[in-house]
mmCIF file of C-alpha atoms in Angstrom:
data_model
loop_
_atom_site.group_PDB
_atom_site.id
_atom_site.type_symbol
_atom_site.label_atom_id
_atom_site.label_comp_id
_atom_site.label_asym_id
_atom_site.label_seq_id
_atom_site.Cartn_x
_atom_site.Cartn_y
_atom_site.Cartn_z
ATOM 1 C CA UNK A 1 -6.559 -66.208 -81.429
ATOM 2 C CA UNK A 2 -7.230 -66.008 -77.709
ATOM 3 C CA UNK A 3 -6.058 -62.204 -77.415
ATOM 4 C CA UNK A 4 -8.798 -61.460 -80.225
ATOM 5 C CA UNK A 5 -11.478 -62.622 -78.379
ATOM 6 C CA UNK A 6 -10.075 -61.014 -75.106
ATOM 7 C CA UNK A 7 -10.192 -57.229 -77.748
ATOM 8 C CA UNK A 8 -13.596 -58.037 -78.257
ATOM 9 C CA UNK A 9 -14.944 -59.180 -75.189
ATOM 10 C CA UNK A 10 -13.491 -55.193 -73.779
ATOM 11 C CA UNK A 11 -15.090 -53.777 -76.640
ATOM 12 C CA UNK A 12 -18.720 -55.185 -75.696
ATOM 13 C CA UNK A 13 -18.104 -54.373 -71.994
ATOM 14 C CA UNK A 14 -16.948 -50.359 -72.921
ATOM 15 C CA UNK A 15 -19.719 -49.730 -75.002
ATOM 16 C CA UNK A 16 -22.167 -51.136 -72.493
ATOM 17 C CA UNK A 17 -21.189 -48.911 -69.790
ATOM 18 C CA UNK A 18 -20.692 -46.446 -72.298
ATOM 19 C CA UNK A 19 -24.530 -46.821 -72.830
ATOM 20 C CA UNK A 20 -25.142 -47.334 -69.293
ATOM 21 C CA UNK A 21 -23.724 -43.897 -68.637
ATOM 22 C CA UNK A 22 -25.396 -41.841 -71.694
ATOM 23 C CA UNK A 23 -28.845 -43.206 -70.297
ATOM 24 C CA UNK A 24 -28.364 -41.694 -66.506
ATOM 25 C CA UNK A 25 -26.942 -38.547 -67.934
ATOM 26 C CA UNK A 26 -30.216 -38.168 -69.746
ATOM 27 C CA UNK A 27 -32.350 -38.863 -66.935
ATOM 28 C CA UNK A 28 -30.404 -36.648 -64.809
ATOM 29 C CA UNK A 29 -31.201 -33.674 -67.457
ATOM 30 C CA UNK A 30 -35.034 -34.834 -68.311
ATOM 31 C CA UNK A 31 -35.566 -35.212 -64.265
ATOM 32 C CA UNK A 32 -33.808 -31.500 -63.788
ATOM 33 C CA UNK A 33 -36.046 -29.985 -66.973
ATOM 34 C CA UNK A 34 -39.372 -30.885 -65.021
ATOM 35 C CA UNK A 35 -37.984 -29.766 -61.695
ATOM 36 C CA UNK A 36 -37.528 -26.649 -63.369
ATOM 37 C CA UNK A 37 -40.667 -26.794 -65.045
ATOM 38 C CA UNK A 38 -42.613 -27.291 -61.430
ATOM 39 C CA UNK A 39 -41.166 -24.980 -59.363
ATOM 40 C CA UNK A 40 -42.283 -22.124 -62.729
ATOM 41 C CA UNK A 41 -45.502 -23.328 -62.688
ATOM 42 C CA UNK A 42 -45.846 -22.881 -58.552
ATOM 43 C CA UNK A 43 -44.854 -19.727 -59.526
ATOM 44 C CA UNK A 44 -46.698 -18.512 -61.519
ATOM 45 C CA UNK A 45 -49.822 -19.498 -60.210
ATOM 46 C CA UNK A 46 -48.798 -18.081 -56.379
ATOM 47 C CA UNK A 47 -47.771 -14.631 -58.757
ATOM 48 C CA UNK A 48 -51.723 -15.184 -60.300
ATOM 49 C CA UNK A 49 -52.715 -15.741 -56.686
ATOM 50 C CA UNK A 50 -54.421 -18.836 -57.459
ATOM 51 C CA UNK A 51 -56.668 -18.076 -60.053
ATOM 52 C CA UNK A 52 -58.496 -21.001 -62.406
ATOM 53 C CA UNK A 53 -56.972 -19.258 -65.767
ATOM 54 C CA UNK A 54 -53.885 -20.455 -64.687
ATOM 55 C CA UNK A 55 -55.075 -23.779 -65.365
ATOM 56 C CA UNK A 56 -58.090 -24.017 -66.704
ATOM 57 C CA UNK A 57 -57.709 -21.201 -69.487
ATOM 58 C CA UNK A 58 -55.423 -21.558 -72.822
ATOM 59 C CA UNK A 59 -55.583 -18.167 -73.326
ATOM 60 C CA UNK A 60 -54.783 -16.836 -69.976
ATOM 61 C CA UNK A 61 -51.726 -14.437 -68.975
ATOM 62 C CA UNK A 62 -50.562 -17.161 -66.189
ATOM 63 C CA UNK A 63 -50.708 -20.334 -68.927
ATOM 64 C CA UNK A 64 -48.913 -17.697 -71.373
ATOM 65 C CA UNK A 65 -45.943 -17.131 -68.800
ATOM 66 C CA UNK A 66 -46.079 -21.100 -68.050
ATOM 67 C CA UNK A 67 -46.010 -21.763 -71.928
ATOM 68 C CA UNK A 68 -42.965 -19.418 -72.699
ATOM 69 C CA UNK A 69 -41.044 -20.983 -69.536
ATOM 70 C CA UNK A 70 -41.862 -24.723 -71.012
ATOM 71 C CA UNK A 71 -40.524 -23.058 -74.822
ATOM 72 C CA UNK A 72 -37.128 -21.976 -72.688
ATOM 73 C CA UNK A 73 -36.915 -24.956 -70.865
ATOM 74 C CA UNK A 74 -37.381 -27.224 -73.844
ATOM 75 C CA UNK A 75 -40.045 -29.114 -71.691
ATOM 76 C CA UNK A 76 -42.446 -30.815 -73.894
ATOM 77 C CA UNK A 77 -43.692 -34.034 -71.727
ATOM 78 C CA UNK A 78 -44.738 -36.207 -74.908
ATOM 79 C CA UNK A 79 -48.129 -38.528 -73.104
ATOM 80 C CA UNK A 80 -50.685 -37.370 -70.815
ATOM 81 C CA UNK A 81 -49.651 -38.661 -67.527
ATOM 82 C CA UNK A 82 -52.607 -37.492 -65.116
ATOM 83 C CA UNK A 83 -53.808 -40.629 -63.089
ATOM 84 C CA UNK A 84 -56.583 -40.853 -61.113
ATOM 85 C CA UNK A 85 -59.846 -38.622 -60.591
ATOM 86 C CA UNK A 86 -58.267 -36.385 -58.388
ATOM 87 C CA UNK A 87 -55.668 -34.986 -60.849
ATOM 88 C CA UNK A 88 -56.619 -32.927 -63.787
ATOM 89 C CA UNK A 89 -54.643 -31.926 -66.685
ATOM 90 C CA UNK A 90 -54.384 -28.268 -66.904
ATOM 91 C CA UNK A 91 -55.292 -26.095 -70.579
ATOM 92 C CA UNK A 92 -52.314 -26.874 -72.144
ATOM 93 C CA UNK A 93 -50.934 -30.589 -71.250
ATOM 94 C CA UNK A 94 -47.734 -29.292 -69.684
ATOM 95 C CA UNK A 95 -48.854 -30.399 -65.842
ATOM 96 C CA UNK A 96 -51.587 -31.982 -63.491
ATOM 97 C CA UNK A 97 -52.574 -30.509 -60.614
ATOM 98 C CA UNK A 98 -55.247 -30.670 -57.771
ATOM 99 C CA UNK A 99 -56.794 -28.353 -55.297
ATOM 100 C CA UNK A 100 -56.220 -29.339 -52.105
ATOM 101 C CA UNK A 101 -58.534 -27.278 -49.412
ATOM 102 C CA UNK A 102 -55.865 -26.209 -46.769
ATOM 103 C CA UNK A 103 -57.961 -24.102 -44.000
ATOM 104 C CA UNK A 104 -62.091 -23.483 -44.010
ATOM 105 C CA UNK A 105 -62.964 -20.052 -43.450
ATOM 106 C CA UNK A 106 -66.042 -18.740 -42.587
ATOM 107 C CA UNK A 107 -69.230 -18.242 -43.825
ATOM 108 C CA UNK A 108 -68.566 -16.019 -46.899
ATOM 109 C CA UNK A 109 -65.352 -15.437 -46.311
ATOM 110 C CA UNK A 110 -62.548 -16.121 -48.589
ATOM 111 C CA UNK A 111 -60.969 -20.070 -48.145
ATOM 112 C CA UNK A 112 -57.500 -21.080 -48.618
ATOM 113 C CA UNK A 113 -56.431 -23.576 -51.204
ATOM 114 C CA UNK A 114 -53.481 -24.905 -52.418
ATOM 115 C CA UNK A 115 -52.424 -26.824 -55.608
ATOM 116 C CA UNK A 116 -50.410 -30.248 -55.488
ATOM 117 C CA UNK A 117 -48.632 -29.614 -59.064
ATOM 118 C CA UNK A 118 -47.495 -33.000 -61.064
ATOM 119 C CA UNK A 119 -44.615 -32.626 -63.891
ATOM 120 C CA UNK A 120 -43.545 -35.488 -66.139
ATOM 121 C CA UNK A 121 -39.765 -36.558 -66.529
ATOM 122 C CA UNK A 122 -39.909 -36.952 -70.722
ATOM 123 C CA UNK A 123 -38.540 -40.927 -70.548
ATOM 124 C CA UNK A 124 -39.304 -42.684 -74.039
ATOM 125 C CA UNK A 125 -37.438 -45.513 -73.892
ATOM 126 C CA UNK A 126 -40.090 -48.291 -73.964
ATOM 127 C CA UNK A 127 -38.372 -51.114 -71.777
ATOM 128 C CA UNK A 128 -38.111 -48.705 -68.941
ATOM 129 C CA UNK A 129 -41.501 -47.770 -69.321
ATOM 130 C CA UNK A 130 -43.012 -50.867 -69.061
ATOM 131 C CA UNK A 131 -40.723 -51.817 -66.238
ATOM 132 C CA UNK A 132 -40.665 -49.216 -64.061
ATOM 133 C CA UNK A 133 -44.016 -47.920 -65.085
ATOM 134 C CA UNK A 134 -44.440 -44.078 -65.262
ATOM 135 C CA UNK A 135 -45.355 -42.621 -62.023
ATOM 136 C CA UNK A 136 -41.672 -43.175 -60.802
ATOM 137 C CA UNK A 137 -40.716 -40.568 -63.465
ATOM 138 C CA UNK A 138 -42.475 -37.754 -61.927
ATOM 139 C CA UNK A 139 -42.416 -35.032 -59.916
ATOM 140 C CA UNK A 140 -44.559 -33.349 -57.463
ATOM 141 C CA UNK A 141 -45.087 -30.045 -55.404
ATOM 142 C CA UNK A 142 -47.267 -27.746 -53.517
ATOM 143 C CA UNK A 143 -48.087 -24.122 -53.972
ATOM 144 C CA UNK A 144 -48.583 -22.225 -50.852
ATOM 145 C CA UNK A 145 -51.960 -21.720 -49.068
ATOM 146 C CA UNK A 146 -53.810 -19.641 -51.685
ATOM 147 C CA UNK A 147 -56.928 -17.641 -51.059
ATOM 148 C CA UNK A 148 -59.387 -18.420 -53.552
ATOM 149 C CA UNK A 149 -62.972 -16.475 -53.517
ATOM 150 C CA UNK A 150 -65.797 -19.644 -53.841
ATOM 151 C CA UNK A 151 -68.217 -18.661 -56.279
#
C-alpha cells in the first residue's frame, strides 16, 4: 500500500510542473506577440512621420497597416489597459501611447515629438492578475524624435 501512495504522490508533483511549465511557455509567447506588436506600431508611425491618424483616426492608412500587423500577429489585448491621464488609447484599442515633447523649436518652426508606445501582454488568468496586477505585463517603447507641425 505504501508504493501506491508513493505512484501518486509523483503523479501530483509531474503534472504540477507540467502546469508550471505550460504557463511560462505561454507568457514567453504572449510577452514576444506584444514585443512584436510595439516595435510595428513604432514603425509605422516613424514611416507616417508622426502624424495624429496614426492614432487618433480608425480609418487612417497608418491604423490600417497597424490593424493588419495585429490580424498577423494574432495580437488582440482583451481589456483596456491605459492608466493614468497621460496615456491615451489610440482609435482602435490595440496600444497607448503619449507625446512626449523632445526638443522646442522656434517660433513657428516645426517641434520635435516623440511617442512613448504601451502594448499589453494578453494574461487572463485571474490569480495572476490580481497578484501581480497588470502593469508588470506590459511593454513599453519610444519612437524617434518626430517633427510634428503645431497647429
Amino acid at each position: 500500500m505504501k508504493d501506491a501512495f508513493g505512484g501518486i504522490a509523483n503523479i501530483v508533483l509531474v503534472a504540477i510542473f507540467l502546469v508550471i511549465i505550460s504557463g511560462i511557455l505561454g507568457l514567453v509567447v504572449n510577452y514576444t506577440k506584444a514585443f512584436r506588436m510595439k516595435n510595428a506600431i513604432i514603425s509605422a508611425i516613424e514611416q507616417y512621420e508622426g502624424s495624429k491618424g496614426c492614432v487618433e483616426d480608425a480609418e487612417s492608412g497608418c491604423q490600417k497597416l497597424i490593424q493588419n500587423k495585429a490580424n498577423s500577429l494574432g495580437y488582440r489585448p482583451s481589456i483596456t489597459f491605459c492608466s493614468g491621464e497621460e496615456y491615451k488609447a489610440d482609435a482602435s484599442s490595440y496600444f497607448c501611447y503619449r507625446v512626449v515633447p523632445s526638443v522646442k523649436g522656434t517660433e513657428g518652426a516645426q517641434n520635435k515629438y516623440s511617442y512613448t508606445i504601451v502594448t499589453q501582454v494578453d494574461i487572463d488568468i485571474p490569480i495572476i492578475n490580481k497578484m501581480m496586477g497588470l502593469s508588470i505585463f506590459q511593454v513599453h517603447g519610444d519612437t524617434r524624435p518626430l517633427s510634428i507641425w503645431k497647429n
